Short mmCIF file of C-alpha atoms and ligand atoms in Angstrom, two decimals:
data_model
loop_
_atom_site.label_atom_id
_atom_site.label_comp_id
_atom_site.label_asym_id
_atom_site.label_seq_id
_atom_site.Cartn_x
_atom_site.Cartn_y
_atom_site.Cartn_z
CA MET A 1 -28.27 -81.31 -39.95
CA CYS A 2 -26.95 -77.92 -41.03
CA ALA A 3 -27.05 -78.95 -44.70
CA ILE A 4 -30.62 -80.25 -44.37
CA GLU A 5 -31.86 -77.06 -42.73
CA ALA A 6 -30.08 -74.77 -45.20
CA GLY A 7 -31.38 -76.91 -48.07
CA LYS A 8 -34.94 -76.63 -46.77
CA ARG A 9 -34.56 -72.83 -47.00
CA GLY A 10 -33.82 -73.21 -50.67
CA ARG A 11 -30.05 -72.77 -50.39
CA ARG A 12 -27.88 -74.76 -52.82
CA VAL A 13 -25.85 -76.94 -50.44
CA LEU A 14 -22.71 -78.95 -51.07
CA VAL A 15 -21.24 -81.15 -48.33
CA LEU A 16 -17.53 -81.90 -48.67
CA GLU A 17 -16.49 -85.03 -46.76
CA HIS A 18 -13.01 -86.49 -46.95
CA ALA A 19 -14.04 -89.97 -45.82
CA ASN A 20 -15.50 -92.53 -48.21
CA LYS A 21 -18.87 -92.42 -46.46
CA VAL A 22 -20.80 -89.99 -44.26
CA GLY A 23 -21.62 -90.35 -40.59
CA ASN A 24 -18.82 -92.69 -39.62
CA LYS A 25 -19.03 -91.73 -35.96
CA ILE A 26 -22.78 -92.22 -35.96
CA LEU A 27 -22.23 -95.73 -37.30
CA ILE A 28 -19.79 -96.74 -34.54
CA SER A 29 -21.62 -94.93 -31.76
CA GLY A 30 -23.51 -96.60 -28.95
CA GLY A 31 -22.05 -100.01 -29.79
CA GLY A 32 -23.59 -99.77 -33.31
CA ARG A 33 -27.01 -98.65 -32.01
CA CYS A 34 -26.31 -94.89 -31.81
CA ASN A 35 -27.25 -93.19 -28.57
CA PHE A 36 -28.72 -90.39 -30.68
CA THR A 37 -29.90 -88.03 -27.91
CA ASN A 38 -30.57 -87.73 -24.22
CA LEU A 39 -33.94 -86.71 -22.81
CA TYR A 40 -32.16 -84.69 -20.12
CA ALA A 41 -29.80 -82.82 -22.45
CA THR A 42 -30.24 -79.35 -21.02
CA PRO A 43 -27.61 -76.58 -21.28
CA ASP A 44 -26.30 -77.12 -17.74
CA SER A 45 -25.13 -80.61 -18.75
CA TYR A 46 -22.38 -79.21 -20.98
CA GLN A 47 -18.78 -78.10 -20.36
CA SER A 48 -17.54 -74.92 -22.02
CA GLN A 49 -15.56 -71.85 -21.07
CA ASN A 50 -18.76 -69.96 -21.75
CA LYS A 51 -21.46 -72.07 -20.10
CA SER A 52 -24.39 -70.00 -21.37
CA PHE A 53 -23.38 -70.25 -25.05
CA CYS A 54 -25.28 -73.47 -25.74
CA VAL A 55 -28.55 -72.32 -24.13
CA SER A 56 -29.99 -70.77 -27.28
CA ALA A 57 -29.28 -73.71 -29.62
CA LEU A 58 -30.39 -76.39 -27.18
CA THR A 59 -33.58 -74.50 -26.45
CA ARG A 60 -34.39 -74.00 -30.13
CA TYR A 61 -33.53 -77.60 -31.01
CA ALA A 62 -34.26 -79.73 -27.94
CA PRO A 63 -34.00 -83.54 -27.79
CA ARG A 64 -37.72 -83.85 -28.56
CA GLU A 65 -37.11 -82.30 -32.01
CA PHE A 66 -34.70 -85.06 -32.97
CA VAL A 67 -36.99 -87.68 -31.42
CA ALA A 68 -39.82 -86.32 -33.59
CA LEU A 69 -37.65 -86.82 -36.68
CA VAL A 70 -36.81 -90.39 -35.60
CA GLU A 71 -40.49 -91.12 -34.96
CA LYS A 72 -41.54 -89.59 -38.29
CA ARG A 73 -39.31 -92.18 -39.93
CA HIS A 74 -40.73 -95.00 -37.73
CA ILE A 75 -37.27 -95.84 -36.38
CA ALA A 76 -37.78 -97.99 -33.30
CA TYR A 77 -35.86 -96.82 -30.24
CA HIS A 78 -35.70 -97.30 -26.50
CA GLU A 79 -34.43 -95.55 -23.41
CA LYS A 80 -31.55 -97.64 -22.10
CA LYS A 81 -31.03 -95.70 -18.86
CA LEU A 82 -30.70 -92.12 -17.60
CA GLY A 83 -32.60 -90.64 -20.58
CA GLN A 84 -30.23 -92.25 -23.14
CA LEU A 85 -32.13 -93.03 -26.37
CA PHE A 86 -30.78 -95.80 -28.61
CA CYS A 87 -32.04 -97.35 -31.87
CA ASP A 88 -33.56 -100.80 -31.33
CA GLY A 89 -32.00 -101.81 -34.64
CA SER A 90 -28.88 -100.18 -36.01
CA ALA A 91 -27.12 -96.80 -36.11
CA ASN A 92 -27.35 -97.14 -39.87
CA GLU A 93 -31.02 -96.15 -39.59
CA ILE A 94 -29.99 -92.71 -38.27
CA VAL A 95 -27.51 -92.19 -41.12
CA ARG A 96 -30.15 -93.34 -43.63
CA MET A 97 -32.68 -90.94 -42.10
CA LEU A 98 -30.28 -87.99 -42.37
CA MET A 99 -29.30 -88.96 -45.92
CA ASP A 100 -32.97 -89.11 -46.96
CA GLU A 101 -33.67 -85.75 -45.34
CA ALA A 102 -30.63 -84.31 -47.12
CA GLU A 103 -31.77 -85.73 -50.43
CA ALA A 104 -35.26 -84.26 -49.92
CA ALA A 105 -33.62 -80.88 -49.24
CA LYS A 106 -31.62 -81.30 -52.50
CA VAL A 107 -28.26 -81.39 -50.72
CA THR A 108 -25.32 -82.64 -52.78
CA ILE A 109 -22.72 -84.72 -50.96
CA ARG A 110 -19.20 -85.12 -52.32
CA LEU A 111 -17.21 -87.94 -50.71
CA ARG A 112 -13.43 -88.56 -50.71
CA CYS A 113 -13.00 -84.82 -51.05
CA ASN A 114 -10.20 -83.24 -49.08
CA VAL A 115 -10.23 -79.50 -48.48
CA THR A 116 -6.74 -78.12 -48.89
CA SER A 117 -7.26 -74.39 -48.39
CA ILE A 118 -9.91 -71.75 -47.84
CA ARG A 119 -9.68 -68.19 -49.07
CA ARG A 120 -11.88 -65.18 -48.50
CA ALA A 121 -13.07 -64.05 -51.92
CA ASP A 122 -16.50 -62.71 -52.70
CA GLY A 123 -17.71 -65.23 -50.10
CA PHE A 124 -15.29 -68.13 -49.80
CA LEU A 125 -13.10 -69.95 -52.29
CA ILE A 126 -12.51 -73.51 -51.15
CA GLU A 127 -9.70 -75.48 -52.72
CA THR A 128 -10.18 -79.23 -52.66
CA ASP A 129 -8.30 -82.08 -54.24
CA LEU A 130 -11.32 -82.34 -56.60
CA GLY A 131 -11.13 -78.69 -57.67
CA PHE A 132 -12.32 -75.26 -56.48
CA VAL A 133 -15.70 -74.47 -54.95
CA ALA A 134 -17.06 -70.97 -54.44
CA ALA A 135 -19.61 -70.39 -51.68
CA ASP A 136 -21.37 -67.49 -49.95
CA SER A 137 -21.49 -69.39 -46.68
CA LEU A 138 -19.19 -71.97 -45.18
CA ALA A 139 -20.12 -74.17 -42.21
CA ILE A 140 -17.23 -76.05 -40.64
CA ALA A 141 -18.48 -79.34 -39.17
CA THR A 142 -15.24 -81.32 -39.12
CA GLY A 143 -15.45 -82.41 -35.48
CA GLY A 144 -12.62 -82.62 -32.99
CA LEU A 145 -9.43 -84.64 -32.67
CA SER A 146 -10.96 -87.82 -31.26
CA ILE A 147 -10.25 -91.04 -33.15
CA PRO A 148 -7.70 -89.79 -35.70
CA GLN A 149 -7.63 -93.32 -37.16
CA MET A 150 -11.17 -92.53 -38.46
CA GLY A 151 -10.12 -89.32 -40.16
CA ALA A 152 -10.46 -86.76 -37.35
CA THR A 153 -8.30 -83.70 -37.97
CA GLY A 154 -7.66 -80.33 -36.35
CA PHE A 155 -9.02 -78.72 -39.52
CA ALA A 156 -11.71 -76.64 -37.78
CA TYR A 157 -9.14 -75.14 -35.41
CA ALA A 158 -6.82 -74.21 -38.27
CA VAL A 159 -9.68 -72.49 -40.12
CA ALA A 160 -10.76 -70.66 -36.93
CA ARG A 161 -7.20 -69.40 -36.40
CA GLN A 162 -6.86 -68.45 -40.06
CA PHE A 163 -9.85 -66.14 -39.64
CA GLY A 164 -8.61 -64.70 -36.35
CA LEU A 165 -10.90 -66.67 -34.02
CA ASN A 166 -9.54 -68.00 -30.75
CA VAL A 167 -9.32 -71.74 -30.07
CA VAL A 168 -9.65 -72.96 -26.47
CA ALA A 169 -6.90 -75.50 -25.68
CA THR A 170 -8.11 -79.00 -26.51
CA ARG A 171 -7.75 -82.25 -24.54
CA PRO A 172 -9.27 -85.73 -24.83
CA GLY A 173 -12.57 -86.27 -22.99
CA LEU A 174 -14.66 -89.35 -22.18
CA VAL A 175 -11.43 -91.32 -22.26
CA PRO A 176 -9.90 -94.15 -20.17
CA LEU A 177 -7.36 -93.06 -17.54
CA THR A 178 -3.92 -94.63 -17.27
CA SER A 179 -1.81 -95.59 -14.23
CA SER A 180 1.83 -96.39 -13.60
CA GLY A 181 3.93 -98.34 -11.10
CA GLN A 182 2.17 -100.43 -8.47
CA ALA A 183 -1.24 -98.96 -9.31
CA LEU A 184 -0.81 -100.19 -12.90
CA GLU A 185 0.21 -103.66 -11.67
CA PHE A 186 -2.96 -103.71 -9.58
CA CYS A 187 -5.16 -102.72 -12.54
CA ARG A 188 -3.48 -105.19 -14.90
CA ARG A 189 -4.00 -108.03 -12.50
CA LEU A 190 -7.70 -107.19 -12.34
CA ALA A 191 -8.23 -106.27 -16.01
CA GLY A 192 -11.84 -107.02 -16.95
CA VAL A 193 -13.26 -106.62 -13.43
CA SER A 194 -16.21 -104.21 -13.39
CA ILE A 195 -17.60 -102.58 -10.22
CA PRO A 196 -20.56 -100.20 -9.77
CA CYS A 197 -19.25 -97.07 -8.05
CA THR A 198 -19.49 -93.33 -7.66
CA ALA A 199 -16.45 -91.59 -9.14
CA ASN A 200 -15.69 -88.00 -8.18
CA CYS A 201 -13.28 -85.49 -9.63
CA LYS A 202 -13.23 -81.75 -9.09
CA GLY A 203 -16.83 -81.58 -7.89
CA ALA A 204 -18.20 -83.75 -10.73
CA SER A 205 -19.73 -87.02 -9.56
CA PHE A 206 -21.03 -90.00 -11.56
CA THR A 207 -22.59 -93.24 -10.35
CA GLU A 208 -21.94 -95.90 -12.98
CA ASN A 209 -19.59 -98.85 -13.55
CA LEU A 210 -15.80 -98.77 -13.26
CA LEU A 211 -13.71 -101.16 -15.33
CA LEU A 212 -10.13 -102.14 -14.53
CA THR A 213 -7.99 -102.41 -17.66
CA HIS A 214 -4.48 -103.34 -18.76
CA LYS A 215 -3.61 -99.64 -18.81
CA GLY A 216 -5.53 -98.30 -15.80
CA VAL A 217 -9.23 -97.66 -15.35
CA SER A 218 -12.17 -97.18 -17.71
CA GLY A 219 -15.93 -97.88 -17.76
CA PRO A 220 -18.70 -95.25 -17.88
CA ALA A 221 -17.97 -93.78 -14.43
CA ILE A 222 -14.33 -93.15 -15.34
CA LEU A 223 -15.07 -91.91 -18.87
CA GLN A 224 -17.44 -89.37 -17.35
CA VAL A 225 -14.97 -88.04 -14.74
CA SER A 226 -12.11 -88.07 -17.25
CA SER A 227 -13.62 -84.95 -18.85
CA PHE A 228 -13.03 -83.12 -15.57
CA TRP A 229 -9.65 -84.69 -14.70
CA GLN A 230 -6.43 -82.87 -15.48
CA GLU A 231 -2.80 -83.82 -14.97
CA GLY A 232 -1.75 -84.05 -11.32
CA GLU A 233 -5.28 -84.45 -10.01
CA HIS A 234 -6.75 -87.48 -8.30
CA VAL A 235 -10.04 -89.34 -8.70
CA GLN A 236 -11.94 -90.41 -5.59
CA ILE A 237 -14.06 -93.53 -5.87
CA ASP A 238 -16.79 -94.85 -3.59
CA LEU A 239 -16.92 -98.57 -4.38
CA LEU A 240 -20.12 -99.07 -2.39
CA PRO A 241 -22.26 -96.01 -3.09
CA GLY A 242 -25.21 -95.55 -0.75
CA PHE A 243 -24.01 -98.35 1.50
CA ASP A 244 -22.92 -97.81 5.13
CA LEU A 245 -19.88 -100.10 5.12
CA LEU A 246 -18.62 -99.08 8.56
CA THR A 247 -21.87 -100.07 10.30
CA HIS A 248 -22.10 -103.23 8.19
CA LEU A 249 -18.58 -104.37 9.15
CA LYS A 250 -19.20 -103.73 12.86
CA GLU A 251 -22.43 -105.71 12.62
CA ARG A 252 -20.70 -108.58 10.78
CA GLN A 253 -17.89 -108.62 13.36
CA ALA A 254 -20.45 -109.19 16.10
CA ALA A 255 -22.47 -111.73 14.11
CA ARG A 256 -19.61 -113.70 12.45
CA PRO A 257 -16.38 -113.22 14.43
CA LYS A 258 -14.77 -116.31 12.86
CA ALA A 259 -15.37 -115.21 9.30
CA ASN A 260 -12.44 -113.77 7.38
CA LEU A 261 -12.65 -110.09 6.38
CA GLN A 262 -12.06 -111.18 2.80
CA THR A 263 -15.15 -113.43 2.89
CA ILE A 264 -17.29 -110.64 4.33
CA LEU A 265 -16.12 -108.17 1.67
CA SER A 266 -16.50 -110.69 -1.15
CA ALA A 267 -20.24 -110.70 -0.49
CA LEU A 268 -20.22 -107.01 -1.46
CA LEU A 269 -17.53 -106.65 -4.13
CA PRO A 270 -15.99 -108.88 -6.85
CA ARG A 271 -13.90 -111.60 -5.17
CA ARG A 272 -10.81 -110.97 -7.33
CA PHE A 273 -10.83 -107.30 -6.39
CA VAL A 274 -11.17 -108.05 -2.67
CA GLU A 275 -8.36 -110.64 -2.82
CA ALA A 276 -6.04 -108.12 -4.46
CA MET A 277 -6.98 -105.39 -1.97
CA CYS A 278 -6.38 -107.77 0.96
CA GLU A 279 -2.94 -108.63 -0.43
CA THR A 280 -1.94 -105.04 -0.98
CA SER A 281 -3.69 -102.68 1.39
CA LEU A 282 -6.32 -104.33 3.61
CA PRO A 283 -5.77 -106.61 6.63
CA ASN A 284 -6.25 -110.30 5.83
CA LEU A 285 -7.64 -111.36 9.22
CA ASP A 286 -10.63 -113.02 10.86
CA MET A 287 -13.25 -110.48 11.91
CA ALA A 288 -12.58 -111.12 15.61
CA GLN A 289 -8.96 -109.99 15.13
CA VAL A 290 -9.82 -106.83 13.23
CA SER A 291 -9.61 -103.73 15.43
CA ILE A 292 -12.11 -100.88 15.31
CA LYS A 293 -9.31 -98.78 13.81
CA ASP A 294 -8.82 -101.41 11.10
CA ILE A 295 -12.57 -101.47 10.37
CA SER A 296 -12.55 -97.71 9.88
CA ALA A 297 -9.48 -98.01 7.64
CA VAL A 298 -11.16 -100.70 5.51
CA ALA A 299 -14.35 -98.64 5.18
CA HIS A 300 -12.26 -95.63 4.25
CA ALA A 301 -10.18 -97.59 1.70
CA LEU A 302 -13.29 -98.81 -0.12
CA LYS A 303 -15.61 -95.83 0.28
CA ASP A 304 -12.87 -93.32 -0.46
CA TRP A 305 -10.54 -95.21 -2.81
CA THR A 306 -8.26 -92.61 -4.33
CA ILE A 307 -6.46 -93.12 -7.61
CA HIS A 308 -3.78 -90.89 -9.10
CA PRO A 309 -3.90 -91.35 -12.89
CA ASN A 310 -0.73 -90.44 -14.77
CA GLY A 311 -2.57 -89.62 -18.00
CA THR A 312 -5.31 -90.68 -20.39
CA GLU A 313 -5.36 -93.07 -23.33
CA GLY A 314 -5.44 -89.95 -25.53
CA TYR A 315 -7.38 -88.97 -28.63
CA ARG A 316 -7.09 -92.49 -30.04
CA LYS A 317 -9.56 -93.67 -27.41
CA ALA A 318 -11.38 -90.45 -26.53
CA GLU A 319 -15.08 -90.20 -27.43
CA VAL A 320 -14.89 -86.42 -27.55
CA THR A 321 -12.51 -83.47 -27.66
CA LEU A 322 -12.84 -80.86 -24.93
CA GLY A 323 -12.11 -77.27 -25.89
CA GLY A 324 -12.24 -76.07 -29.50
CA VAL A 325 -13.40 -72.95 -31.32
CA ASP A 326 -13.91 -70.32 -28.63
CA THR A 327 -17.60 -69.62 -28.11
CA ASN A 328 -16.76 -66.02 -27.19
CA ASP A 329 -15.90 -65.58 -30.87
CA LEU A 330 -19.15 -67.15 -32.14
CA SER A 331 -22.75 -66.00 -32.15
CA SER A 332 -24.86 -68.30 -29.97
CA LYS A 333 -27.84 -67.55 -32.21
CA THR A 334 -26.28 -68.36 -35.60
CA MET A 335 -23.00 -70.19 -34.76
CA GLY A 336 -21.38 -67.62 -37.06
CA GLY A 337 -17.88 -66.26 -36.42
CA VAL A 338 -18.05 -62.78 -34.89
CA GLY A 339 -17.03 -60.28 -37.56
CA ILE A 340 -16.76 -62.94 -40.29
CA PRO A 341 -20.04 -62.99 -42.20
CA GLY A 342 -20.81 -66.38 -43.73
CA LEU A 343 -18.43 -68.51 -41.64
CA PHE A 344 -20.06 -70.93 -39.17
CA PHE A 345 -18.69 -73.55 -36.75
CA ILE A 346 -20.84 -76.38 -35.40
CA GLY A 347 -20.69 -79.67 -33.50
CA GLU A 348 -17.68 -81.02 -31.70
CA ALA A 349 -15.34 -78.47 -33.29
CA VAL A 350 -16.84 -75.87 -30.93
CA ASP A 351 -15.87 -75.54 -27.26
CA VAL A 352 -19.06 -77.24 -26.04
CA THR A 353 -18.76 -80.79 -24.71
CA GLY A 354 -21.37 -83.04 -23.18
CA PRO A 355 -21.13 -86.06 -20.92
CA LEU A 356 -21.57 -89.65 -22.06
CA GLY A 357 -25.08 -90.65 -23.08
CA GLY A 358 -26.34 -88.92 -26.24
CA TYR A 359 -25.46 -85.37 -25.20
CA ASN A 360 -22.76 -84.84 -27.82
CA PHE A 361 -24.95 -85.83 -30.74
CA GLN A 362 -27.67 -83.56 -29.35
CA TRP A 363 -25.20 -80.68 -29.42
CA ALA A 364 -24.18 -81.56 -32.98
CA TRP A 365 -27.84 -81.66 -34.13
CA ALA A 366 -28.78 -78.46 -32.27
CA SER A 367 -25.81 -76.36 -33.37
CA GLY A 368 -26.17 -77.67 -36.94
CA TYR A 369 -29.87 -76.81 -36.91
CA CYS A 370 -29.15 -73.22 -35.82
CA ALA A 371 -26.38 -72.62 -38.36
CA GLY A 372 -28.65 -74.09 -41.05
CA GLN A 373 -31.14 -71.27 -40.46
CA TYR A 374 -28.53 -68.66 -41.39
CA ALA A 375 -25.83 -70.26 -43.57
C1 LIG B 401 -16.49 -94.42 -30.39
C2 LIG B 401 -17.41 -93.22 -30.22
C3 LIG B 401 -18.71 -93.42 -29.82
C4 LIG B 401 -19.56 -92.32 -29.61
N1 LIG B 401 -20.83 -92.54 -29.21
C5 LIG B 401 -21.66 -91.50 -29.03
C6 LIG B 401 -23.02 -91.71 -28.66
O1 LIG B 401 -23.50 -92.85 -28.61
N2 LIG B 401 -23.79 -90.60 -28.44
C7 LIG B 401 -23.31 -89.33 -28.56
O2 LIG B 401 -24.04 -88.36 -28.33
N3 LIG B 401 -22.04 -89.11 -28.95
C8 LIG B 401 -21.21 -90.16 -29.18
N4 LIG B 401 -19.92 -89.93 -29.58
C9 LIG B 401 -19.51 -88.53 -29.85
C10 LIG B 401 -20.08 -88.11 -31.21
O3 LIG B 401 -19.75 -89.09 -32.18
C11 LIG B 401 -19.49 -86.76 -31.65
O4 LIG B 401 -19.65 -85.81 -30.63
C12 LIG B 401 -20.22 -86.28 -32.92
O5 LIG B 401 -20.03 -87.23 -33.96
C13 LIG B 401 -19.68 -84.93 -33.35
O6 LIG B 401 -20.28 -84.61 -34.58
P1 LIG B 401 -19.56 -83.63 -35.62
O7 LIG B 401 -20.43 -83.63 -36.82
O8 LIG B 401 -19.25 -82.36 -34.96
O9 LIG B 401 -18.18 -84.33 -35.95
P2 LIG B 401 -17.87 -85.78 -36.58
O10 LIG B 401 -18.99 -86.71 -36.35
O11 LIG B 401 -16.52 -86.13 -36.09
O12 LIG B 401 -17.84 -85.48 -38.13
C14 LIG B 401 -16.81 -84.73 -38.72
C15 LIG B 401 -16.73 -85.14 -40.16
O13 LIG B 401 -15.82 -84.26 -40.81
C16 LIG B 401 -14.96 -85.03 -41.64
N5 LIG B 401 -13.70 -84.28 -41.79
C17 LIG B 401 -12.77 -84.03 -40.85
N6 LIG B 401 -11.78 -83.28 -41.36
C18 LIG B 401 -12.11 -83.05 -42.67
C19 LIG B 401 -11.50 -82.32 -43.73
N7 LIG B 401 -10.35 -81.68 -43.57
N8 LIG B 401 -12.12 -82.30 -44.93
C20 LIG B 401 -13.32 -82.94 -45.13
N9 LIG B 401 -13.94 -83.64 -44.15
C21 LIG B 401 -13.34 -83.68 -42.94
C22 LIG B 401 -14.79 -86.36 -40.90
O14 LIG B 401 -14.42 -87.38 -41.80
C23 LIG B 401 -16.19 -86.55 -40.33
O15 LIG B 401 -17.04 -87.24 -41.20
C24 LIG B 401 -19.06 -91.01 -29.83
C25 LIG B 401 -17.76 -90.81 -30.28
C26 LIG B 401 -16.94 -91.91 -30.48
C27 LIG B 401 -15.55 -91.67 -30.97
#
């Protein structure tokens, strides 16, 4: 996006990419259909040490701008849910669109090109394994640490530090959480079970599905809260959001005293999950035998299920990297490094991170657009 915009201004633009093709993350995103933006991607959706930093870019390049580009190219798309826009066909259409725009803006792209060092000269002197490149402006768009197996590197952070810019500590975001001990046994036994829920962590709350896995918990609700979770903290889960379980159980006790608690709960939650809960932490009794205290305890256990993750599945499985180049050291108007004319940082490399659902691409497009006006 940055290259396209700079090219449109008549700048001679060279993109250096160390992979053998561009847009790898676009291609794998959204299950191959690329969730390319979110209609509700407003600045307050993003995490950053400096929450107001992204306001300018997201206002100047809002989701509708990218949608206009997609529509100009007649790429069919749909809203899946919650403002999330996906291609009807394939993510490849988004890469093709960007490549065509880049070609129209006379951008040159050099693949399999690894940058080995950057020096301040009259502008910048960039050493690559394909030779030296001199440039007046340099935009670093090398992403974060997520999915190192696809070529992610900490390159942007190293460049930022080299030029005296601060880097906010990074950690994996939108990532499955892991468990240990008995909690892990429980998850393993139920691996594959998915339950709609509301997951809460440190004031952030998301109503989506939870998935039990061989390592702990995942699914959209957990990926979302994982960006707020830190070591030692717990995640609180309401397995029946918007449902008054306490009243329901009291009503069922009066109406079906001979029914087993497990049967009553299995009408509300996956049977395998209820069986495992009844074996480990809930009473396995007929409703007539369940005391009022027990009913409250059951309602509490399911409406306020608390898990204590022992970690995350790390950058290998993280969709994004939280933290990054400190926005206090960048101009929110140009994305340029403060006091370093010509050096820009955009996209995931910067300490701006969105939730699941098209927000992170929107940040990449918007920040790239802004830098492209000045680079
Ligand atoms: C599995 C997965 C699915 C996702 N799905 C979505 C989604 O549907 N919607 C959404 O909004 N976000 C999604 N994301 C997040 C989104 O992909 C990223 O936020 C976005 O790609 C960031 O864009 P970027 O240009 O900053 O970095 P990247 O897309 O990571 O691009 C960085 C590029 O720099 C190259 N590079 C790195 N180091 C060097 C170097 N030293 N020299 C030369 N080149 C280098 C890399 O090869 C890469 O091509 C997903 C992420 C993952 C991992």
